[in-house]
Amino acid sequence: MKLVIASDHGGLDLKAAIISHLDGTHEVADLGPNDTTSVDYPDFAHKLSEAILTGHADRGVLVCGTGQGMAIAANKHPGIRAAVVSDVFSARMASLHNDANVLCLGQRVLGPGLALELVDAWLAAEFEGGRHARRVGKIDLSA
Ligand code: RB5
């Protein structure tokens, strides 16, 4: 699976930890930022969303202080289903039932150990389809 990851300045350390954690098991492209300069999270949410929608990656992870701003921005893109999670059950269900193609995490909310478990749970679970496909199909109002 091809992954993309991006953050803002508030998610930089967790982004690095996730890249290191996935090294060797997944192809992960880091879309930035590369230093601690203050940046605007929508710029990175849009960049990552476009990478997925143009087929350059299958799924993506966005990290900011809370995960919330990233999700709000990414979900403006039809076809992006971004889920903010902070527990393993929800991370798994985001894949199984919601076909979430973007996981949003909050570096100021989560410890790194839990955050990595969330990434693993979300990646390991596969969309169940069936009645969930019908529901997911109703999300995009422009379709
Ligand atoms: C940046 O200070 C902070 O607002 C951002 O990382 C994020 O938490 C927004 O949702």
mmCIF file of N, CA and C and ligand atoms in Angstrom:
data_model
loop_
_atom_site.group_PDB
_atom_site.id
_atom_site.type_symbol
_atom_site.label_atom_id
_atom_site.label_comp_id
_atom_site.label_asym_id
_atom_site.label_seq_id
_atom_site.Cartn_x
_atom_site.Cartn_y
_atom_site.Cartn_z
ATOM 1 N N MET A 1 0.843 -1.193 0.000
ATOM 2 C CA MET A 1 0.000 0.000 0.000
ATOM 3 C C MET A 1 0.881 1.247 0.000
ATOM 4 N N LYS A 2 0.547 2.194 -0.869
ATOM 5 C CA LYS A 2 1.314 3.445 -0.904
ATOM 6 C C LYS A 2 0.653 4.469 0.015
ATOM 7 N N LEU A 3 1.454 5.020 0.897
ATOM 8 C CA LEU A 3 0.933 5.977 1.872
ATOM 9 C C LEU A 3 1.591 7.333 1.679
ATOM 10 N N VAL A 4 0.839 8.372 2.047
ATOM 11 C CA VAL A 4 1.401 9.714 2.149
ATOM 12 C C VAL A 4 1.146 10.206 3.563
ATOM 13 N N ILE A 5 2.026 11.048 4.049
ATOM 14 C CA ILE A 5 1.872 11.600 5.387
ATOM 15 C C ILE A 5 2.263 13.067 5.353
ATOM 16 N N ALA A 6 1.567 13.872 6.137
ATOM 17 C CA ALA A 6 1.899 15.291 6.236
ATOM 18 C C ALA A 6 1.452 15.776 7.604
ATOM 19 N N SER A 7 1.955 16.931 7.986
ATOM 20 C CA SER A 7 1.593 17.497 9.292
ATOM 21 C C SER A 7 1.627 19.016 9.183
ATOM 22 N N ASP A 8 1.436 19.666 10.324
ATOM 23 C CA ASP A 8 1.845 21.058 10.450
ATOM 24 C C ASP A 8 2.966 21.057 11.484
ATOM 25 N N HIS A 9 3.349 22.253 11.958
ATOM 26 C CA HIS A 9 4.428 22.332 12.949
ATOM 27 C C HIS A 9 4.043 21.618 14.252
ATOM 28 N N GLY A 10 2.728 21.565 14.527
ATOM 29 C CA GLY A 10 2.243 20.942 15.764
ATOM 30 C C GLY A 10 2.200 19.430 15.694
ATOM 31 N N GLY A 11 2.516 18.864 14.539
ATOM 32 C CA GLY A 11 2.465 17.409 14.390
ATOM 33 C C GLY A 11 3.759 16.813 13.878
ATOM 34 N N LEU A 12 4.783 17.657 13.852
ATOM 35 C CA LEU A 12 6.051 17.257 13.218
ATOM 36 C C LEU A 12 6.699 16.036 13.878
ATOM 37 N N ASP A 13 6.747 16.009 15.194
ATOM 38 C CA ASP A 13 7.439 14.906 15.886
ATOM 39 C C ASP A 13 6.686 13.594 15.703
ATOM 40 N N LEU A 14 5.368 13.654 15.797
ATOM 41 C CA LEU A 14 4.596 12.415 15.617
ATOM 42 C C LEU A 14 4.688 11.938 14.174
ATOM 43 N N LYS A 15 4.707 12.858 13.239
ATOM 44 C CA LYS A 15 4.892 12.467 11.822
ATOM 45 C C LYS A 15 6.188 11.674 11.668
ATOM 46 N N ALA A 16 7.257 12.172 12.263
ATOM 47 C CA ALA A 16 8.553 11.478 12.160
ATOM 48 C C ALA A 16 8.472 10.092 12.807
ATOM 49 N N ALA A 17 7.790 9.998 13.934
ATOM 50 C CA ALA A 17 7.671 8.705 14.631
ATOM 51 C C ALA A 17 6.877 7.708 13.780
ATOM 52 N N ILE A 18 5.847 8.176 13.111
ATOM 53 C CA ILE A 18 5.030 7.285 12.267
ATOM 54 C C ILE A 18 5.837 6.814 11.056
ATOM 55 N N ILE A 19 6.566 7.721 10.443
ATOM 56 C CA ILE A 19 7.399 7.345 9.286
ATOM 57 C C ILE A 19 8.408 6.283 9.717
ATOM 58 N N SER A 20 9.034 6.492 10.849
ATOM 59 C CA SER A 20 10.018 5.533 11.345
ATOM 60 C C SER A 20 9.355 4.184 11.655
ATOM 61 N N HIS A 21 8.165 4.235 12.243
ATOM 62 C CA HIS A 21 7.427 3.014 12.595
ATOM 63 C C HIS A 21 7.053 2.203 11.355
ATOM 64 N N LEU A 22 6.706 2.879 10.285
ATOM 65 C CA LEU A 22 6.241 2.174 9.077
ATOM 66 C C LEU A 22 7.375 1.797 8.135
ATOM 67 N N ASP A 23 8.576 2.254 8.452
ATOM 68 C CA ASP A 23 9.721 1.994 7.591
ATOM 69 C C ASP A 23 9.926 0.481 7.425
ATOM 70 N N GLY A 24 10.005 0.029 6.201
ATOM 71 C CA GLY A 24 10.227 -1.394 5.947
ATOM 72 C C GLY A 24 8.950 -2.178 5.701
ATOM 73 N N THR A 25 7.805 -1.640 6.137
ATOM 74 C CA THR A 25 6.550 -2.364 5.915
ATOM 75 C C THR A 25 5.654 -1.650 4.905
ATOM 76 N N HIS A 26 5.800 -0.343 4.778
ATOM 77 C CA HIS A 26 4.975 0.421 3.836
ATOM 78 C C HIS A 26 5.828 1.450 3.122
ATOM 79 N N GLU A 27 5.392 1.769 1.909
ATOM 80 C CA GLU A 27 6.020 2.871 1.180
ATOM 81 C C GLU A 27 5.334 4.153 1.647
ATOM 82 N N VAL A 28 6.084 5.049 2.256
ATOM 83 C CA VAL A 28 5.494 6.266 2.820
ATOM 84 C C VAL A 28 6.193 7.498 2.236
ATOM 85 N N ALA A 29 5.432 8.360 1.583
ATOM 86 C CA ALA A 29 5.984 9.609 1.066
ATOM 87 C C ALA A 29 5.656 10.738 2.042
ATOM 88 N N ASP A 30 6.683 11.443 2.463
ATOM 89 C CA ASP A 30 6.540 12.546 3.418
ATOM 90 C C ASP A 30 6.294 13.843 2.638
ATOM 91 N N LEU A 31 5.092 14.406 2.793
ATOM 92 C CA LEU A 31 4.733 15.632 2.062
ATOM 93 C C LEU A 31 5.032 16.896 2.856
ATOM 94 N N GLY A 32 5.741 16.751 3.959
ATOM 95 C CA GLY A 32 6.174 17.911 4.724
ATOM 96 C C GLY A 32 5.268 18.232 5.895
ATOM 97 N N PRO A 33 5.636 19.290 6.623
ATOM 98 C CA PRO A 33 6.806 20.150 6.442
ATOM 99 C C PRO A 33 8.066 19.463 6.951
ATOM 100 N N ASN A 34 9.198 20.130 6.714
ATOM 101 C CA ASN A 34 10.481 19.512 7.079
ATOM 102 C C ASN A 34 11.175 20.211 8.239
ATOM 103 N N ASP A 35 10.589 21.272 8.750
ATOM 104 C CA ASP A 35 11.187 21.930 9.920
ATOM 105 C C ASP A 35 10.074 22.515 10.782
ATOM 106 N N THR A 36 10.442 23.164 11.868
ATOM 107 C CA THR A 36 9.461 23.583 12.870
ATOM 108 C C THR A 36 8.839 24.958 12.594
ATOM 109 N N THR A 37 9.118 25.523 11.438
ATOM 110 C CA THR A 37 8.496 26.800 11.073
ATOM 111 C C THR A 37 6.971 26.670 11.136
ATOM 112 N N SER A 38 6.321 27.691 11.687
ATOM 113 C CA SER A 38 4.864 27.656 11.783
ATOM 114 C C SER A 38 4.242 27.686 10.381
ATOM 115 N N VAL A 39 3.343 26.748 10.140
ATOM 116 C CA VAL A 39 2.676 26.644 8.828
ATOM 117 C C VAL A 39 1.166 26.536 9.051
ATOM 118 N N ASP A 40 0.427 26.582 7.969
ATOM 119 C CA ASP A 40 -1.035 26.500 8.046
ATOM 120 C C ASP A 40 -1.495 25.101 7.660
ATOM 121 N N TYR A 41 -2.163 24.416 8.604
ATOM 122 C CA TYR A 41 -2.515 23.004 8.374
ATOM 123 C C TYR A 41 -3.350 22.757 7.104
ATOM 124 N N PRO A 42 -4.230 23.691 6.666
ATOM 125 C CA PRO A 42 -4.999 23.369 5.450
ATOM 126 C C PRO A 42 -4.104 23.164 4.228
ATOM 127 N N ASP A 43 -2.988 23.881 4.176
ATOM 128 C CA ASP A 43 -2.100 23.723 3.011
ATOM 129 C C ASP A 43 -1.646 22.276 2.884
ATOM 130 N N PHE A 44 -1.355 21.659 3.996
ATOM 131 C CA PHE A 44 -0.850 20.280 3.978
ATOM 132 C C PHE A 44 -1.995 19.272 3.850
ATOM 133 N N ALA A 45 -3.125 19.587 4.413
ATOM 134 C CA ALA A 45 -4.292 18.704 4.250
ATOM 135 C C ALA A 45 -4.699 18.648 2.779
ATOM 136 N N HIS A 46 -4.677 19.804 2.113
ATOM 137 C CA HIS A 46 -5.063 19.837 0.689
ATOM 138 C C HIS A 46 -4.022 19.105 -0.175
ATOM 139 N N LYS A 47 -2.750 19.320 0.135
ATOM 140 C CA LYS A 47 -1.675 18.665 -0.630
ATOM 141 C C LYS A 47 -1.810 17.141 -0.529
ATOM 142 N N LEU A 48 -2.014 16.652 0.665
ATOM 143 C CA LEU A 48 -2.139 15.195 0.873
ATOM 144 C C LEU A 48 -3.409 14.658 0.206
ATOM 145 N N SER A 49 -4.501 15.381 0.326
ATOM 146 C CA SER A 49 -5.763 14.927 -0.282
ATOM 147 C C SER A 49 -5.612 14.812 -1.795
ATOM 148 N N GLU A 50 -4.962 15.799 -2.390
ATOM 149 C CA GLU A 50 -4.773 15.768 -3.841
ATOM 150 C C GLU A 50 -3.876 14.617 -4.263
ATOM 151 N N ALA A 51 -2.895 14.277 -3.450
ATOM 152 C CA ALA A 51 -2.014 13.139 -3.765
ATOM 153 C C ALA A 51 -2.827 11.840 -3.808
ATOM 154 N N ILE A 52 -3.774 11.708 -2.924
ATOM 155 C CA ILE A 52 -4.621 10.500 -2.923
ATOM 156 C C ILE A 52 -5.595 10.532 -4.101
ATOM 157 N N LEU A 53 -6.225 11.655 -4.302
ATOM 158 C CA LEU A 53 -7.252 11.737 -5.347
ATOM 159 C C LEU A 53 -6.665 11.606 -6.756
ATOM 160 N N THR A 54 -5.383 11.935 -6.909
ATOM 161 C CA THR A 54 -4.748 11.789 -8.226
ATOM 162 C C THR A 54 -4.060 10.433 -8.375
ATOM 163 N N GLY A 55 -4.220 9.566 -7.375
ATOM 164 C CA GLY A 55 -3.719 8.204 -7.490
ATOM 165 C C GLY A 55 -2.267 8.014 -7.115
ATOM 166 N N HIS A 56 -1.643 9.047 -6.543
ATOM 167 C CA HIS A 56 -0.241 8.899 -6.143
ATOM 168 C C HIS A 56 -0.090 8.099 -4.847
ATOM 169 N N ALA A 57 -1.183 7.927 -4.126
ATOM 170 C CA ALA A 57 -1.149 7.140 -2.888
ATOM 171 C C ALA A 57 -2.528 6.555 -2.654
ATOM 172 N N ASP A 58 -2.551 5.483 -1.842
ATOM 173 C CA ASP A 58 -3.822 4.831 -1.524
ATOM 174 C C ASP A 58 -4.486 5.461 -0.296
ATOM 175 N N ARG A 59 -3.665 5.763 0.688
ATOM 176 C CA ARG A 59 -4.183 6.302 1.950
ATOM 177 C C ARG A 59 -3.189 7.322 2.499
ATOM 178 N N GLY A 60 -3.656 8.126 3.466
ATOM 179 C CA GLY A 60 -2.765 9.129 4.047
ATOM 180 C C GLY A 60 -2.999 9.339 5.523
ATOM 181 N N VAL A 61 -1.968 9.853 6.166
ATOM 182 C CA VAL A 61 -2.044 10.212 7.588
ATOM 183 C C VAL A 61 -1.720 11.695 7.719
ATOM 184 N N LEU A 62 -2.559 12.411 8.452
ATOM 185 C CA LEU A 62 -2.354 13.837 8.707
ATOM 186 C C LEU A 62 -2.216 14.051 10.214
ATOM 187 N N VAL A 63 -1.236 14.822 10.603
ATOM 188 C CA VAL A 63 -1.015 15.078 12.024
ATOM 189 C C VAL A 63 -0.949 16.582 12.266
ATOM 190 N N CYS A 64 -1.746 17.060 13.189
ATOM 191 C CA CYS A 64 -1.610 18.441 13.656
ATOM 192 C C CYS A 64 -1.715 18.397 15.179
ATOM 193 N N GLY A 65 -2.021 19.532 15.795
ATOM 194 C CA GLY A 65 -2.085 19.530 17.254
ATOM 195 C C GLY A 65 -3.177 18.609 17.768
ATOM 196 N N THR A 66 -4.351 18.682 17.148
ATOM 197 C CA THR A 66 -5.494 17.882 17.595
ATOM 198 C C THR A 66 -5.985 16.879 16.554
ATOM 199 N N GLY A 67 -5.595 17.051 15.315
ATOM 200 C CA GLY A 67 -6.140 16.253 14.211
ATOM 201 C C GLY A 67 -7.393 16.868 13.612
ATOM 202 N N GLN A 68 -8.015 17.783 14.358
ATOM 203 C CA GLN A 68 -9.328 18.298 13.941
ATOM 204 C C GLN A 68 -9.256 19.197 12.703
ATOM 205 N N GLY A 69 -8.335 20.143 12.721
ATOM 206 C CA GLY A 69 -8.242 21.068 11.586
ATOM 207 C C GLY A 69 -7.906 20.338 10.300
ATOM 208 N N MET A 70 -7.007 19.380 10.416
ATOM 209 C CA MET A 70 -6.620 18.580 9.245
ATOM 210 C C MET A 70 -7.840 17.852 8.674
ATOM 211 N N ALA A 71 -8.636 17.251 9.545
ATOM 212 C CA ALA A 71 -9.806 16.494 9.075
ATOM 213 C C ALA A 71 -10.832 17.418 8.428
ATOM 214 N N ILE A 72 -11.064 18.546 9.041
ATOM 215 C CA ILE A 72 -12.049 19.489 8.493
ATOM 216 C C ILE A 72 -11.624 19.924 7.084
ATOM 217 N N ALA A 73 -10.333 20.210 6.917
ATOM 218 C CA ALA A 73 -9.838 20.650 5.603
ATOM 219 C C ALA A 73 -9.857 19.502 4.594
ATOM 220 N N ALA A 74 -9.364 18.330 4.995
ATOM 221 C CA ALA A 74 -9.290 17.192 4.056
ATOM 222 C C ALA A 74 -10.680 16.766 3.600
ATOM 223 N N ASN A 75 -11.650 16.839 4.502
ATOM 224 C CA ASN A 75 -13.004 16.389 4.152
ATOM 225 C C ASN A 75 -13.744 17.343 3.205
ATOM 226 N N LYS A 76 -13.123 18.461 2.876
ATOM 227 C CA LYS A 76 -13.687 19.341 1.838
ATOM 228 C C LYS A 76 -13.513 18.742 0.443
ATOM 229 N N HIS A 77 -12.647 17.739 0.325
ATOM 230 C CA HIS A 77 -12.383 17.117 -0.979
ATOM 231 C C HIS A 77 -13.314 15.923 -1.178
ATOM 232 N N PRO A 78 -14.206 15.983 -2.167
ATOM 233 C CA PRO A 78 -15.034 14.805 -2.439
ATOM 234 C C PRO A 78 -14.139 13.606 -2.727
ATOM 235 N N GLY A 79 -14.426 12.499 -2.062
ATOM 236 C CA GLY A 79 -13.607 11.300 -2.252
ATOM 237 C C GLY A 79 -12.625 11.074 -1.114
ATOM 238 N N ILE A 80 -12.411 12.131 -0.327
ATOM 239 C CA ILE A 80 -11.577 11.968 0.873
ATOM 240 C C ILE A 80 -12.498 11.725 2.049
ATOM 241 N N ARG A 81 -12.187 10.695 2.813
ATOM 242 C CA ARG A 81 -12.925 10.382 4.049
ATOM 243 C C ARG A 81 -11.892 10.373 5.166
ATOM 244 N N ALA A 82 -11.809 11.505 5.859
ATOM 245 C CA ALA A 82 -10.787 11.679 6.890
ATOM 246 C C ALA A 82 -11.411 11.514 8.270
ATOM 247 N N ALA A 83 -10.817 10.646 9.076
ATOM 248 C CA ALA A 83 -11.345 10.362 10.407
ATOM 249 C C ALA A 83 -10.327 10.758 11.477
ATOM 250 N N VAL A 84 -10.796 11.530 12.455
ATOM 251 C CA VAL A 84 -9.969 11.831 13.632
ATOM 252 C C VAL A 84 -10.218 10.724 14.644
ATOM 253 N N VAL A 85 -9.169 10.073 15.095
ATOM 254 C CA VAL A 85 -9.365 8.999 16.068
ATOM 255 C C VAL A 85 -8.401 9.157 17.239
ATOM 256 N N SER A 86 -8.849 8.665 18.384
ATOM 257 C CA SER A 86 -7.973 8.657 19.553
ATOM 258 C C SER A 86 -8.135 7.367 20.356
ATOM 259 N N ASP A 87 -8.873 6.383 19.791
ATOM 260 C CA ASP A 87 -8.950 5.070 20.427
ATOM 261 C C ASP A 87 -8.862 4.006 19.339
ATOM 262 N N VAL A 88 -8.380 2.835 19.730
ATOM 263 C CA VAL A 88 -8.095 1.782 18.757
ATOM 264 C C VAL A 88 -9.367 1.260 18.091
ATOM 265 N N PHE A 89 -10.446 1.153 18.863
ATOM 266 C CA PHE A 89 -11.706 0.668 18.284
ATOM 267 C C PHE A 89 -12.157 1.580 17.136
ATOM 268 N N SER A 90 -12.139 2.876 17.378
ATOM 269 C CA SER A 90 -12.579 3.819 16.336
ATOM 270 C C SER A 90 -11.642 3.812 15.139
ATOM 271 N N ALA A 91 -10.357 3.633 15.389
ATOM 272 C CA ALA A 91 -9.401 3.582 14.269
ATOM 273 C C ALA A 91 -9.736 2.402 13.368
ATOM 274 N N ARG A 92 -10.028 1.260 13.976
ATOM 275 C CA ARG A 92 -10.370 0.051 13.221
ATOM 276 C C ARG A 92 -11.691 0.240 12.476
ATOM 277 N N MET A 93 -12.682 0.777 13.178
ATOM 278 C CA MET A 93 -13.994 0.962 12.564
ATOM 279 C C MET A 93 -13.958 1.997 11.437
ATOM 280 N N ALA A 94 -13.069 2.946 11.539
ATOM 281 C CA ALA A 94 -12.940 3.950 10.468
ATOM 282 C C ALA A 94 -12.599 3.275 9.142
ATOM 283 N N SER A 95 -11.833 2.200 9.198
ATOM 284 C CA SER A 95 -11.561 1.420 7.979
ATOM 285 C C SER A 95 -12.707 0.477 7.661
ATOM 286 N N LEU A 96 -13.142 -0.294 8.645
ATOM 287 C CA LEU A 96 -14.136 -1.343 8.404
ATOM 288 C C LEU A 96 -15.459 -0.790 7.886
ATOM 289 N N HIS A 97 -15.959 0.264 8.492
ATOM 290 C CA HIS A 97 -17.305 0.768 8.170
ATOM 291 C C HIS A 97 -17.302 2.064 7.360
ATOM 292 N N ASN A 98 -16.292 2.904 7.555
ATOM 293 C CA ASN A 98 -16.318 4.223 6.900
ATOM 294 C C ASN A 98 -15.370 4.326 5.704
ATOM 295 N N ASP A 99 -14.561 3.284 5.490
ATOM 296 C CA ASP A 99 -13.584 3.306 4.393
ATOM 297 C C ASP A 99 -12.751 4.586 4.440
ATOM 298 N N ALA A 100 -12.349 4.963 5.640
ATOM 299 C CA ALA A 100 -11.570 6.203 5.808
ATOM 300 C C ALA A 100 -10.232 6.057 5.094
ATOM 301 N N ASN A 101 -9.982 6.935 4.126
ATOM 302 C CA ASN A 101 -8.705 6.871 3.418
ATOM 303 C C ASN A 101 -7.679 7.855 3.974
ATOM 304 N N VAL A 102 -8.085 8.612 4.983
ATOM 305 C CA VAL A 102 -7.150 9.497 5.679
ATOM 306 C C VAL A 102 -7.374 9.369 7.181
ATOM 307 N N LEU A 103 -6.292 9.187 7.912
ATOM 308 C CA LEU A 103 -6.334 9.127 9.368
ATOM 309 C C LEU A 103 -5.747 10.421 9.912
ATOM 310 N N CYS A 104 -6.476 11.064 10.815
ATOM 311 C CA CYS A 104 -6.025 12.337 11.382
ATOM 312 C C CYS A 104 -5.734 12.141 12.866
ATOM 313 N N LEU A 105 -4.547 12.556 13.272
ATOM 314 C CA LEU A 105 -4.105 12.343 14.651
ATOM 315 C C LEU A 105 -3.656 13.662 15.272
ATOM 316 N N GLY A 106 -3.818 13.767 16.587
ATOM 317 C CA GLY A 106 -3.419 14.959 17.318
ATOM 318 C C GLY A 106 -2.188 14.706 18.171
ATOM 319 N N GLN A 107 -1.102 15.336 17.800
ATOM 320 C CA GLN A 107 0.141 15.151 18.568
ATOM 321 C C GLN A 107 0.009 15.687 19.990
ATOM 322 N N ARG A 108 -0.843 16.718 20.166
ATOM 323 C CA ARG A 108 -1.001 17.297 21.504
ATOM 324 C C ARG A 108 -2.038 16.540 22.327
ATOM 325 N N VAL A 109 -2.647 15.521 21.705
ATOM 326 C CA VAL A 109 -3.693 14.738 22.365
ATOM 327 C C VAL A 109 -3.180 13.352 22.744
ATOM 328 N N LEU A 110 -2.395 12.761 21.843
ATOM 329 C CA LEU A 110 -2.016 11.354 21.951
ATOM 330 C C LEU A 110 -0.567 11.198 22.374
ATOM 331 N N GLY A 111 -0.292 10.162 23.146
ATOM 332 C CA GLY A 111 1.095 9.739 23.339
ATOM 333 C C GLY A 111 1.534 8.997 22.093
ATOM 334 N N PRO A 112 2.833 8.954 21.842
ATOM 335 C CA PRO A 112 3.312 8.302 20.614
ATOM 336 C C PRO A 112 2.987 6.814 20.560
ATOM 337 N N GLY A 113 2.991 6.134 21.694
ATOM 338 C CA GLY A 113 2.693 4.693 21.693
ATOM 339 C C GLY A 113 1.294 4.420 21.206
ATOM 340 N N LEU A 114 0.329 5.143 21.745
ATOM 341 C CA LEU A 114 -1.062 4.975 21.313
ATOM 342 C C LEU A 114 -1.213 5.382 19.850
ATOM 343 N N ALA A 115 -0.583 6.475 19.472
ATOM 344 C CA ALA A 115 -0.715 6.949 18.084
ATOM 345 C C ALA A 115 -0.265 5.873 17.094
ATOM 346 N N LEU A 116 0.819 5.199 17.393
ATOM 347 C CA LEU A 116 1.307 4.155 16.480
ATOM 348 C C LEU A 116 0.349 2.970 16.455
ATOM 349 N N GLU A 117 -0.253 2.654 17.592
ATOM 350 C CA GLU A 117 -1.269 1.580 17.617
ATOM 351 C C GLU A 117 -2.474 1.960 16.765
ATOM 352 N N LEU A 118 -2.848 3.222 16.794
ATOM 353 C CA LEU A 118 -3.988 3.688 15.997
ATOM 354 C C LEU A 118 -3.689 3.526 14.501
ATOM 355 N N VAL A 119 -2.483 3.899 14.113
ATOM 356 C CA VAL A 119 -2.089 3.761 12.706
ATOM 357 C C VAL A 119 -2.131 2.286 12.307
ATOM 358 N N ASP A 120 -1.590 1.426 13.153
ATOM 359 C CA ASP A 120 -1.562 -0.011 12.837
ATOM 360 C C ASP A 120 -2.978 -0.582 12.718
ATOM 361 N N ALA A 121 -3.852 -0.197 13.644
ATOM 362 C CA ALA A 121 -5.232 -0.728 13.639
ATOM 363 C C ALA A 121 -5.969 -0.274 12.387
ATOM 364 N N TRP A 122 -5.797 0.975 12.025
ATOM 365 C CA TRP A 122 -6.461 1.526 10.831
ATOM 366 C C TRP A 122 -5.932 0.863 9.558
ATOM 367 N N LEU A 123 -4.619 0.655 9.484
ATOM 368 C CA LEU A 123 -4.033 0.038 8.287
ATOM 369 C C LEU A 123 -4.396 -1.436 8.171
ATOM 370 N N ALA A 124 -4.502 -2.116 9.292
ATOM 371 C CA ALA A 124 -4.747 -3.572 9.268
ATOM 372 C C ALA A 124 -6.188 -3.904 8.888
ATOM 373 N N ALA A 125 -7.104 -3.001 9.155
ATOM 374 C CA ALA A 125 -8.521 -3.272 8.891
ATOM 375 C C ALA A 125 -8.864 -2.933 7.442
ATOM 376 N N GLU A 126 -9.762 -3.739 6.865
ATOM 377 C CA GLU A 126 -10.198 -3.488 5.480
ATOM 378 C C GLU A 126 -11.684 -3.185 5.450
ATOM 379 N N PHE A 127 -12.058 -2.312 4.557
ATOM 380 C CA PHE A 127 -13.458 -1.926 4.397
ATOM 381 C C PHE A 127 -14.326 -3.163 4.167
ATOM 382 N N GLU A 128 -15.436 -3.246 4.883
ATOM 383 C CA GLU A 128 -16.309 -4.419 4.789
ATOM 384 C C GLU A 128 -17.256 -4.366 3.596
ATOM 385 N N GLY A 129 -17.448 -3.182 3.016
ATOM 386 C CA GLY A 129 -18.349 -3.072 1.868
ATOM 387 C C GLY A 129 -19.788 -3.363 2.261
ATOM 388 N N GLY A 130 -20.575 -3.955 1.320
ATOM 389 C CA GLY A 130 -21.970 -4.299 1.607
ATOM 390 C C GLY A 130 -22.791 -3.076 1.978
ATOM 391 N N ARG A 131 -23.532 -3.183 3.071
ATOM 392 C CA ARG A 131 -24.396 -2.060 3.477
ATOM 393 C C ARG A 131 -23.573 -0.809 3.776
ATOM 394 N N HIS A 132 -22.307 -1.000 4.162
ATOM 395 C CA HIS A 132 -21.461 0.160 4.452
ATOM 396 C C HIS A 132 -21.082 0.891 3.166
ATOM 397 N N ALA A 133 -20.958 0.157 2.072
ATOM 398 C CA ALA A 133 -20.661 0.799 0.782
ATOM 399 C C ALA A 133 -21.824 1.701 0.365
ATOM 400 N N ARG A 134 -23.049 1.229 0.625
ATOM 401 C CA ARG A 134 -24.220 2.058 0.303
ATOM 402 C C ARG A 134 -24.176 3.358 1.117
ATOM 403 N N ARG A 135 -23.846 3.238 2.383
ATOM 404 C CA ARG A 135 -23.828 4.421 3.255
ATOM 405 C C ARG A 135 -22.693 5.365 2.893
ATOM 406 N N VAL A 136 -21.527 4.800 2.633
ATOM 407 C CA VAL A 136 -20.389 5.635 2.241
ATOM 408 C C VAL A 136 -20.695 6.345 0.924
ATOM 409 N N GLY A 137 -21.406 5.646 0.032
ATOM 410 C CA GLY A 137 -21.786 6.246 -1.246
ATOM 411 C C GLY A 137 -22.680 7.452 -1.103
ATOM 412 N N LYS A 138 -23.405 7.527 0.005
ATOM 413 C CA LYS A 138 -24.313 8.658 0.237
ATOM 414 C C LYS A 138 -23.619 9.869 0.869
ATOM 415 N N ILE A 139 -22.335 9.739 1.206
ATOM 416 C CA ILE A 139 -21.639 10.839 1.885
ATOM 417 C C ILE A 139 -21.377 11.989 0.926
ATOM 418 N N ASP A 140 -20.915 11.656 -0.281
ATOM 419 C CA ASP A 140 -20.499 12.682 -1.235
ATOM 420 C C ASP A 140 -21.714 13.291 -1.925
ATOM 421 N N LEU A 141 -22.051 14.524 -1.581
ATOM 422 C CA LEU A 141 -23.236 15.186 -2.115
ATOM 423 C C LEU A 141 -23.061 15.617 -3.572
ATOM 424 N N SER A 142 -21.809 15.656 -4.044
ATOM 425 C CA SER A 142 -21.585 16.086 -5.421
ATOM 426 C C SER A 142 -21.637 14.905 -6.387
ATOM 427 N N ALA A 143 -21.751 13.687 -5.864
ATOM 428 C CA ALA A 143 -21.712 12.486 -6.726
ATOM 429 C C ALA A 143 -23.053 12.301 -7.447
HETATM 430 C C1 RB5 B 1 -1.692 24.889 15.427
HETATM 431 O O1 RB5 B 1 -1.401 25.708 16.488
HETATM 432 C C2 RB5 B 1 -2.951 24.091 15.708
HETATM 433 O O2 RB5 B 1 -4.055 24.934 15.651
HETATM 434 C C3 RB5 B 1 -3.084 22.961 14.733
HETATM 435 O O3 RB5 B 1 -1.988 22.121 14.853
HETATM 436 C C4 RB5 B 1 -4.279 22.047 14.857
HETATM 437 O O4 RB5 B 1 -4.437 21.576 16.160
HETATM 438 C C5 RB5 B 1 -5.546 22.528 14.284
HETATM 439 O O5 RB5 B 1 -6.546 21.812 14.247
#
